[in-house]
Coordinates of C-alpha atoms in Angstrom, one line a residue:
X22 CA 0.0 0.0 0.0
X23 CA 1.5 3.3 -1.1
X24 CA -0.5 5.5 1.3
X25 CA -0.1 8.5 -1.1
X26 CA -3.7 9.6 -0.3
X27 CA -5.3 9.8 3.1
X28 CA -8.3 7.9 1.7
X29 CA -6.1 4.9 1.2
X30 CA -5.3 4.7 5.0
X31 CA -9.0 5.3 5.9
X32 CA -10.2 2.6 3.5
X33 CA -7.5 0.2 4.7
X34 CA -8.5 0.7 8.3
X35 CA -12.2 0.2 7.7
X36 CA -11.5 -2.8 5.6
X37 CA -9.5 -4.4 8.4
X38 CA -11.5 -3.4 11.4
X39 CA -15.0 -2.7 10.0
X40 CA -15.5 0.6 11.8
X41 CA -14.7 4.3 11.4
X42 CA -11.5 5.2 13.3
X43 CA -10.8 8.1 15.5
X44 CA -7.9 10.5 14.8
X45 CA -5.6 8.7 17.2
X46 CA -6.4 5.3 15.8
X47 CA -5.9 6.3 12.2
X48 CA -2.6 7.9 13.0
X49 CA -1.4 4.9 14.9
X50 CA -2.6 2.6 12.1
X51 CA -0.8 4.6 9.4
X52 CA 2.4 4.8 11.4
X53 CA 2.5 1.0 11.8
X54 CA 2.0 0.7 8.0
X55 CA 4.9 3.1 7.3
X56 CA 3.0 6.2 6.3
X57 CA 3.0 9.7 7.7
X58 CA -0.7 10.2 7.4
X59 CA -1.0 13.3 9.5
X60 CA 1.2 15.3 7.1
X61 CA -0.6 13.9 4.1
X62 CA -3.9 14.7 5.6
X63 CA -2.8 18.3 6.3
X64 CA -1.4 18.8 2.8
X65 CA -4.4 17.2 1.0
X66 CA -7.1 18.9 3.0
X67 CA -5.5 22.3 3.2
X68 CA -5.1 22.3 -0.5
X69 CA -8.9 22.3 -1.0
X70 CA -8.9 26.1 -0.8
X71 CA -9.0 29.1 1.4
X72 CA -12.9 29.3 1.5
X73 CA -13.4 25.8 2.9
X74 CA -10.6 26.2 5.4
X75 CA -12.1 29.5 6.6
X76 CA -15.5 27.8 7.1
X77 CA -13.9 24.9 8.9
X78 CA -11.9 27.0 11.3
X79 CA -14.9 29.3 12.0
X80 CA -17.0 26.3 13.0
X81 CA -14.1 24.9 15.1
X82 CA -13.6 28.1 16.9
X83 CA -16.5 27.3 19.3
X84 CA -14.9 24.0 20.3
X85 CA -18.4 22.7 20.8
X86 CA -19.2 20.8 17.5
X87 CA -19.4 17.1 17.9
X88 CA -16.7 15.1 16.2
X89 CA -19.1 13.0 14.2
X90 CA -20.7 16.1 12.7
X91 CA -17.4 17.5 11.4
X92 CA -16.2 17.0 7.8
X93 CA -12.9 17.3 6.0
X94 CA -10.1 19.0 7.9
X95 CA -11.9 19.6 11.1
X96 CA -12.5 15.9 11.7
X97 CA -8.8 15.4 12.1
X98 CA -7.6 18.7 13.4
X99 CA -10.3 19.8 15.9
X100 CA -9.5 17.0 18.5
X101 CA -5.8 17.8 18.5
X102 CA -6.4 21.6 18.4
X103 CA -8.8 21.3 21.3
X104 CA -6.2 19.4 23.3
X105 CA -3.6 21.9 22.3
X106 CA -5.8 24.8 23.5
X107 CA -6.5 23.0 26.8
X108 CA -2.9 22.2 27.5
X109 CA -1.8 25.7 26.6
X110 CA -4.4 27.3 29.0
X111 CA -3.3 25.0 31.8
X112 CA 0.3 26.1 31.3
X113 CA -0.4 29.8 30.8
X114 CA -4.0 30.8 31.7
X115 CA -4.8 34.1 30.1
X116 CA -7.6 35.6 28.0
X117 CA -7.5 34.6 24.4
X118 CA -6.9 37.5 22.0
X119 CA -8.6 36.8 18.6
X120 CA -6.8 37.6 15.4
X121 CA -8.4 40.0 12.9
X122 CA -10.4 38.4 10.2
X123 CA -8.0 39.5 7.4
X124 CA -5.1 37.4 8.7
X125 CA -7.0 34.6 10.5
X126 CA -6.7 32.1 7.6
X127 CA -3.0 32.6 7.2
X128 CA -2.3 32.2 11.0
X129 CA -4.6 29.3 11.3
X130 CA -3.1 27.4 8.4
X131 CA 0.3 27.6 10.1
X132 CA -1.2 26.6 13.4
X133 CA -2.9 23.5 11.8
X134 CA 0.4 22.4 10.4
X135 CA 2.3 22.8 13.6
X136 CA -0.3 21.1 15.7
X137 CA -0.6 18.1 13.3
X138 CA 3.2 17.7 13.4
X139 CA 3.2 17.9 17.2
X140 CA 0.3 15.5 17.3
X141 CA 2.1 13.0 15.2
X142 CA 5.1 13.1 17.5
X143 CA 2.9 12.7 20.6
X144 CA 1.2 9.6 19.0
X145 CA 4.7 8.1 18.3
X146 CA 5.8 8.8 21.9
X147 CA 2.6 7.4 23.3
X148 CA 2.9 4.2 21.3
X149 CA 6.6 3.8 22.3
X150 CA 5.7 4.1 26.0
X151 CA 2.8 1.7 25.6
X152 CA 5.1 -0.8 24.0
X153 CA 6.8 -1.8 27.2
X154 CA 8.0 -5.1 28.7
X155 CA 4.4 -5.7 30.0
X156 CA 3.7 -7.4 26.7
X157 CA 6.6 -9.7 27.0
X158 CA 5.6 -13.3 26.5
X159 CA 2.0 -12.6 25.4
X160 CA 0.6 -14.3 22.3
X161 CA -0.6 -12.2 19.5
X162 CA -4.3 -12.0 18.8
X163 CA -4.7 -13.2 15.2
X164 CA -7.7 -12.7 13.0
X165 CA -7.6 -14.6 9.7
X166 CA -9.7 -13.4 6.8
X167 CA -11.5 -16.1 5.0
X168 CA -12.8 -16.1 1.4
X169 CA -14.2 -18.5 -1.2
X170 CA -11.1 -19.7 -2.9
X171 CA -9.6 -22.9 -4.3
X172 CA -7.6 -24.7 -1.6
X173 CA -3.9 -25.0 -2.6
X174 CA -3.8 -28.5 -1.2
X175 CA -7.0 -30.4 -2.0
X176 CA -7.9 -28.0 -4.9
X177 CA -11.5 -27.8 -3.8
X178 CA -13.4 -24.5 -4.1
X179 CA -14.5 -23.7 -0.5
X180 CA -14.0 -21.3 2.4
X181 CA -10.3 -20.8 2.7
X182 CA -7.8 -18.6 4.5
X183 CA -4.1 -17.8 4.5
X184 CA -1.9 -19.6 7.0
X185 CA -1.1 -16.3 8.7
X186 CA -1.8 -12.6 8.3
X187 CA 1.9 -12.1 7.4
X188 CA 1.3 -14.2 4.3
X189 CA -0.4 -11.3 2.7
X190 CA 2.7 -9.1 3.2
X191 CA 4.8 -11.9 1.7
X192 CA 2.5 -12.1 -1.4
X193 CA 1.9 -15.7 -0.6
X194 CA -0.2 -17.4 -3.3
X195 CA -1.6 -20.1 -1.0
X196 CA -5.1 -20.4 0.3
X197 CA -6.0 -23.4 2.5
X198 CA -9.2 -24.9 3.9
X199 CA -9.2 -25.7 7.6
X200 CA -9.1 -29.5 7.1
X201 CA -6.0 -29.4 4.9
X202 CA -4.2 -27.0 7.1
X203 CA -5.0 -29.1 10.2
X204 CA -3.5 -32.1 8.5
X205 CA -0.4 -30.1 7.6
X206 CA 0.2 -29.0 11.2
X207 CA -0.5 -32.5 12.5
X208 CA 2.1 -34.0 10.1
X209 CA 4.7 -31.5 11.3
X210 CA 4.1 -31.9 15.0
X211 CA 3.5 -35.7 15.1
X212 CA 6.7 -36.3 13.0
X213 CA 9.0 -34.4 15.4
X214 CA 8.6 -36.0 18.8
X215 CA 10.8 -34.6 21.6
X216 CA 11.2 -31.3 19.8
X217 CA 9.4 -28.0 19.1
X218 CA 9.2 -27.8 15.3
X219 CA 8.7 -24.7 13.2
X220 CA 5.4 -24.7 11.4
X221 CA 5.7 -23.1 8.0
X222 CA 3.1 -22.0 5.5
X223 CA 2.7 -24.6 2.7
X224 CA 2.4 -21.8 0.2
X225 CA 5.3 -19.4 0.8
X226 CA 7.2 -21.5 3.5
X227 CA 7.1 -18.5 5.8
X228 CA 7.0 -18.8 9.6
X229 CA 3.5 -19.4 11.2
X230 CA 3.4 -18.5 14.8
X231 CA 2.0 -21.0 17.3
X232 CA -0.7 -18.6 18.5
X233 CA -1.9 -18.4 14.8
X234 CA -2.1 -22.1 13.9
X235 CA -3.4 -23.1 17.3
X236 CA -6.6 -21.2 16.5
X237 CA -7.3 -23.7 13.7
X238 CA -6.5 -27.1 15.2
X239 CA -8.0 -29.4 17.8
X240 CA -7.1 -29.8 21.5
X241 CA -5.2 -33.0 20.8
X242 CA -2.6 -31.2 18.7
X243 CA -2.3 -28.4 21.3
X244 CA -1.7 -31.0 24.0
X245 CA 0.9 -32.8 21.9
X246 CA 2.6 -29.4 21.3
X247 CA 2.8 -28.8 25.1
X248 CA 4.0 -32.4 25.7
X249 CA 6.8 -31.9 23.0
X250 CA 7.9 -28.7 24.9
X251 CA 8.2 -30.7 28.1
X252 CA 10.0 -33.6 26.5
X253 CA 12.5 -31.2 24.9
X254 CA 13.7 -30.2 28.4
X255 CA 13.3 -33.6 30.0
X256 CA 15.8 -34.7 32.6
X257 CA 15.8 -37.7 34.9
X258 CA 16.6 -36.8 38.5
X259 CA 19.7 -38.4 40.0
X260 CA 18.2 -38.3 43.5
X261 CA 14.7 -39.8 43.1
X262 CA 15.2 -41.3 39.6
X263 CA 11.9 -39.8 38.4
X264 CA 11.7 -38.5 34.8
X265 CA 10.8 -34.9 34.8
X266 CA 11.1 -31.7 32.9
X267 CA 12.9 -28.4 33.4
X268 CA 10.2 -26.4 31.6
X269 CA 9.0 -23.5 33.7
X270 CA 5.2 -23.6 34.3
X271 CA 3.1 -20.9 32.6
X272 CA 1.5 -18.2 34.6
X273 CA -1.8 -20.2 34.9
X274 CA 0.2 -22.9 36.8
X275 CA 2.6 -20.6 38.6
X276 CA 2.4 -19.7 42.3
X277 CA 2.1 -16.0 41.4
X278 CA 0.2 -13.6 39.2
X279 CA 1.3 -12.0 36.0
X280 CA 1.8 -8.7 37.7
X281 CA 4.0 -10.3 40.4
X282 CA 6.0 -12.1 37.7
X283 CA 6.6 -8.8 35.9
X284 CA 7.7 -7.2 39.1
X285 CA 10.1 -10.0 39.9
X286 CA 11.6 -10.2 36.4
X287 CA 11.7 -6.6 35.2
X288 CA 11.3 -4.2 38.1
X289 CA 14.8 -2.9 37.7
X290 CA 14.8 -2.7 33.9
X291 CA 15.1 0.8 32.4
X292 CA 12.5 2.3 30.0
X293 CA 14.8 1.9 27.0
X294 CA 15.5 -1.8 27.8
X295 CA 11.8 -2.3 28.4
X296 CA 10.9 -1.1 24.9
X297 CA 13.8 -3.1 23.4
X298 CA 12.7 -6.3 25.1
X299 CA 9.0 -5.8 24.0
X300 CA 10.1 -5.2 20.4
X301 CA 12.4 -8.2 20.4
X302 CA 9.7 -10.4 21.8
X303 CA 7.4 -9.3 18.9
X304 CA 10.1 -10.2 16.4
X305 CA 10.7 -13.5 18.1
X306 CA 7.0 -14.4 18.1
X307 CA 6.9 -13.7 14.4
X308 CA 10.0 -15.9 13.6
X309 CA 12.2 -12.9 12.9
X310 CA 14.4 -13.2 16.0
X311 CA 16.3 -16.1 17.5
X312 CA 15.9 -17.4 21.1
X313 CA 19.6 -16.8 21.6
X314 CA 19.2 -13.1 20.8
X315 CA 16.5 -12.7 23.4
X316 CA 18.6 -14.6 25.9
X317 CA 21.6 -12.3 25.2
X318 CA 19.5 -9.2 25.8
X319 CA 18.1 -10.6 29.1
X320 CA 21.7 -11.5 30.3
X321 CA 22.8 -8.0 29.3
X322 CA 19.9 -6.4 31.2
X323 CA 20.2 -8.4 34.4
X324 CA 23.9 -9.1 34.8
X325 CA 26.0 -7.4 32.1
X326 CA 29.3 -7.7 34.0
X327 CA 28.8 -11.4 34.8
X328 CA 27.6 -12.8 31.5
X329 CA 29.7 -15.9 31.6
X330 CA 28.8 -16.9 35.2
X331 CA 25.5 -15.2 36.1
X332 CA 24.5 -15.0 39.8
X333 CA 21.6 -16.9 41.3
X334 CA 19.4 -13.8 41.0
X335 CA 19.6 -14.1 37.2
X336 CA 18.0 -17.5 37.3
X337 CA 15.2 -16.3 39.6
X338 CA 14.5 -13.4 37.2
X339 CA 14.7 -15.7 34.2
X340 CA 12.3 -18.2 35.7
X341 CA 9.8 -15.4 36.4
X342 CA 10.2 -14.1 32.8
X343 CA 9.7 -17.6 31.4
X344 CA 6.4 -17.9 33.3
X345 CA 5.2 -14.9 31.4
X346 CA 5.6 -16.7 28.0
X347 CA 2.1 -18.0 27.3
X348 CA 3.0 -20.5 24.6
X349 CA 4.9 -23.6 26.0
X350 CA 6.7 -24.2 22.7
X351 CA 8.2 -20.7 22.6
X352 CA 9.0 -20.9 26.3
X353 CA 10.8 -24.2 25.8
X354 CA 12.9 -22.8 22.9
X355 CA 14.1 -19.8 25.0
X356 CA 14.9 -22.1 28.0
X357 CA 16.8 -24.5 25.8
X358 CA 19.0 -21.6 24.6
X359 CA 19.6 -20.7 28.2
X360 CA 20.5 -24.4 29.2
X361 CA 22.9 -24.6 26.3
X362 CA 24.7 -21.5 27.5
X363 CA 24.4 -22.2 31.2
X364 CA 24.0 -26.1 31.4
X365 CA 24.5 -26.4 35.2
X366 CA 21.0 -26.6 36.7
X367 CA 18.9 -28.3 39.4
X368 CA 15.9 -30.6 39.1
X369 CA 12.5 -29.3 40.2
X370 CA 11.6 -32.3 42.3
X371 CA 14.7 -32.6 44.6
X372 CA 16.7 -29.6 43.6
X373 CA 19.6 -32.0 42.8
X374 CA 22.5 -30.6 40.9
X375 CA 22.7 -31.7 37.2
X376 CA 24.5 -30.8 34.0
X377 CA 21.9 -30.6 31.3
X378 CA 24.6 -31.0 28.5
X379 CA 26.3 -34.0 30.1
X380 CA 23.2 -35.4 31.6
X381 CA 25.0 -36.2 34.8
X382 CA 23.9 -35.6 38.4
X383 CA 26.7 -33.2 39.3
X384 CA 28.0 -29.7 38.3
X385 CA 31.5 -31.3 37.8
X386 CA 33.3 -28.2 39.1
X387 CA 36.8 -28.0 37.7
X388 CA 36.0 -30.1 34.6
X389 CA 34.5 -29.0 31.3
X390 CA 31.6 -30.7 29.7
X391 CA 33.8 -32.1 27.0
X392 CA 36.2 -33.6 29.6
X393 CA 33.3 -35.2 31.5
X394 CA 31.8 -36.7 28.3
X395 CA 35.1 -38.2 27.3
X396 CA 35.5 -39.9 30.7
X397 CA 32.0 -41.2 31.0
X398 CA 31.2 -42.3 27.5
X399 CA 32.6 -45.2 25.4
X400 CA 34.5 -44.4 22.2
X401 CA 31.5 -45.3 19.9
X402 CA 29.3 -42.5 21.4
X403 CA 29.1 -39.1 19.8
X404 CA 26.9 -36.1 20.8
X405 CA 24.4 -34.1 18.8
X406 CA 25.9 -30.6 18.3
X407 CA 22.5 -29.0 18.9
X408 CA 20.9 -30.7 21.9
X409 CA 23.9 -32.6 23.2
X410 CA 22.2 -36.0 23.4
X411 CA 24.5 -39.0 23.4
X412 CA 24.2 -41.0 20.1
X413 CA 25.3 -44.5 19.1
X414 CA 25.4 -45.4 15.4
X415 CA 24.9 -49.1 14.7
X416 CA 25.2 -49.0 10.9
X417 CA 24.6 -46.9 7.8
X418 CA 26.0 -43.7 6.4
X419 CA 27.5 -40.9 8.5
X420 CA 24.6 -38.5 8.0
X421 CA 22.7 -38.3 11.4
X422 CA 19.3 -36.7 12.0
X423 CA 18.7 -36.2 15.7
X424 CA 15.3 -36.3 17.3
X425 CA 15.6 -32.5 17.9
X426 CA 15.7 -32.0 14.1
X427 CA 19.4 -31.2 13.8
X428 CA 21.3 -33.1 11.1
X429 CA 25.1 -33.6 11.5
X430 CA 27.9 -35.8 10.3
X431 CA 29.2 -38.8 12.3
X432 CA 33.0 -38.7 12.6
X433 CA 34.5 -42.0 11.5
X434 CA 34.1 -44.7 8.8
X435 CA 30.7 -45.8 7.6
X436 CA 29.7 -49.3 8.8
X437 CA 27.1 -51.5 7.1
X438 CA 25.4 -54.6 8.5
X439 CA 26.5 -56.7 5.6
X440 CA 30.1 -56.0 6.6
X441 CA 29.8 -57.1 10.3
X442 CA 31.1 -60.7 9.6
X443 CA 33.9 -59.6 7.3

């Protein structure tokens, strides 16, 4: 959308939301779409002529006309002019001295341009402040537009939709009926046990966020997705020998509220870091940012001087932050990035010390993970470079595909069953 005319933004807003916007809503909408609508509105509407402008400003001078009764320029300028006047009176209360009629139009034209520019800046500042870390971990609210199209999978002409709203921005040619898209998601999730796979659009192969595809599938797939997240971080306790998971519970299962978790995790975070974390979370939820990047930002915010060996307070804040992540799959991915960087952890059942990378019931102080693995494992065991799971190859080629989805090359000669007796 080019946005060269104000009507384009108004039409786009009404098409998406089905209602007439206020000035604030339209400005915010246009800013998100990359347009500077307030300046275009000013230029377009002011260009309609001196007579119309004079009539508009005359009507607006009373400040008592209802917004829905205004037309043209006053619909967008009167609200901000009224706020401008009120704020100015609060700062410097004094009688208003009206301009003479001969120069009123010229002065008012300048005032309109200045106030619209100021209004745009205030809208931007307001949105920046609103986009704080309070939104960290929240799933986006997706609304998918359906239409009678030919399904790109079954080729039947029926009610279809795109896999995600971002597909329109990617010029995706695919349209899918709900049955075919459910089968696509089921195939991806059921075929990648013990991992959290990336669901991609079958049409453009772009990322589809979990909060989007979960609106279209049944409860069984949602439960399987949650179980996969737990299995990804599974760890058998060395004290009680019970299999468990290191996945932090969501806020609905936690012992504190979302507000308390926000206070525990981000009470000391600056405004600038808060905005950055919120923006980074938005990118991560859309598949545009890695879990490692979010982890690096959190480490830099909480303990910039102890990035290699974070204090205990880091893990308390990190646990609270993870409880804020509503989707278990995304939560597991961020936690996995943390466990790869800081593998020394404790089990939830007995708080027994374990190394997640080595899968041993000790923090093996003084020894690196590589040294521990060399001592404990036989020579025919190698480790997945992604999740660190111990792997034994019985036969076949040296191309290994781990359960976590990572493919890697086995070091050594290829061995085939037919050669065992030779």
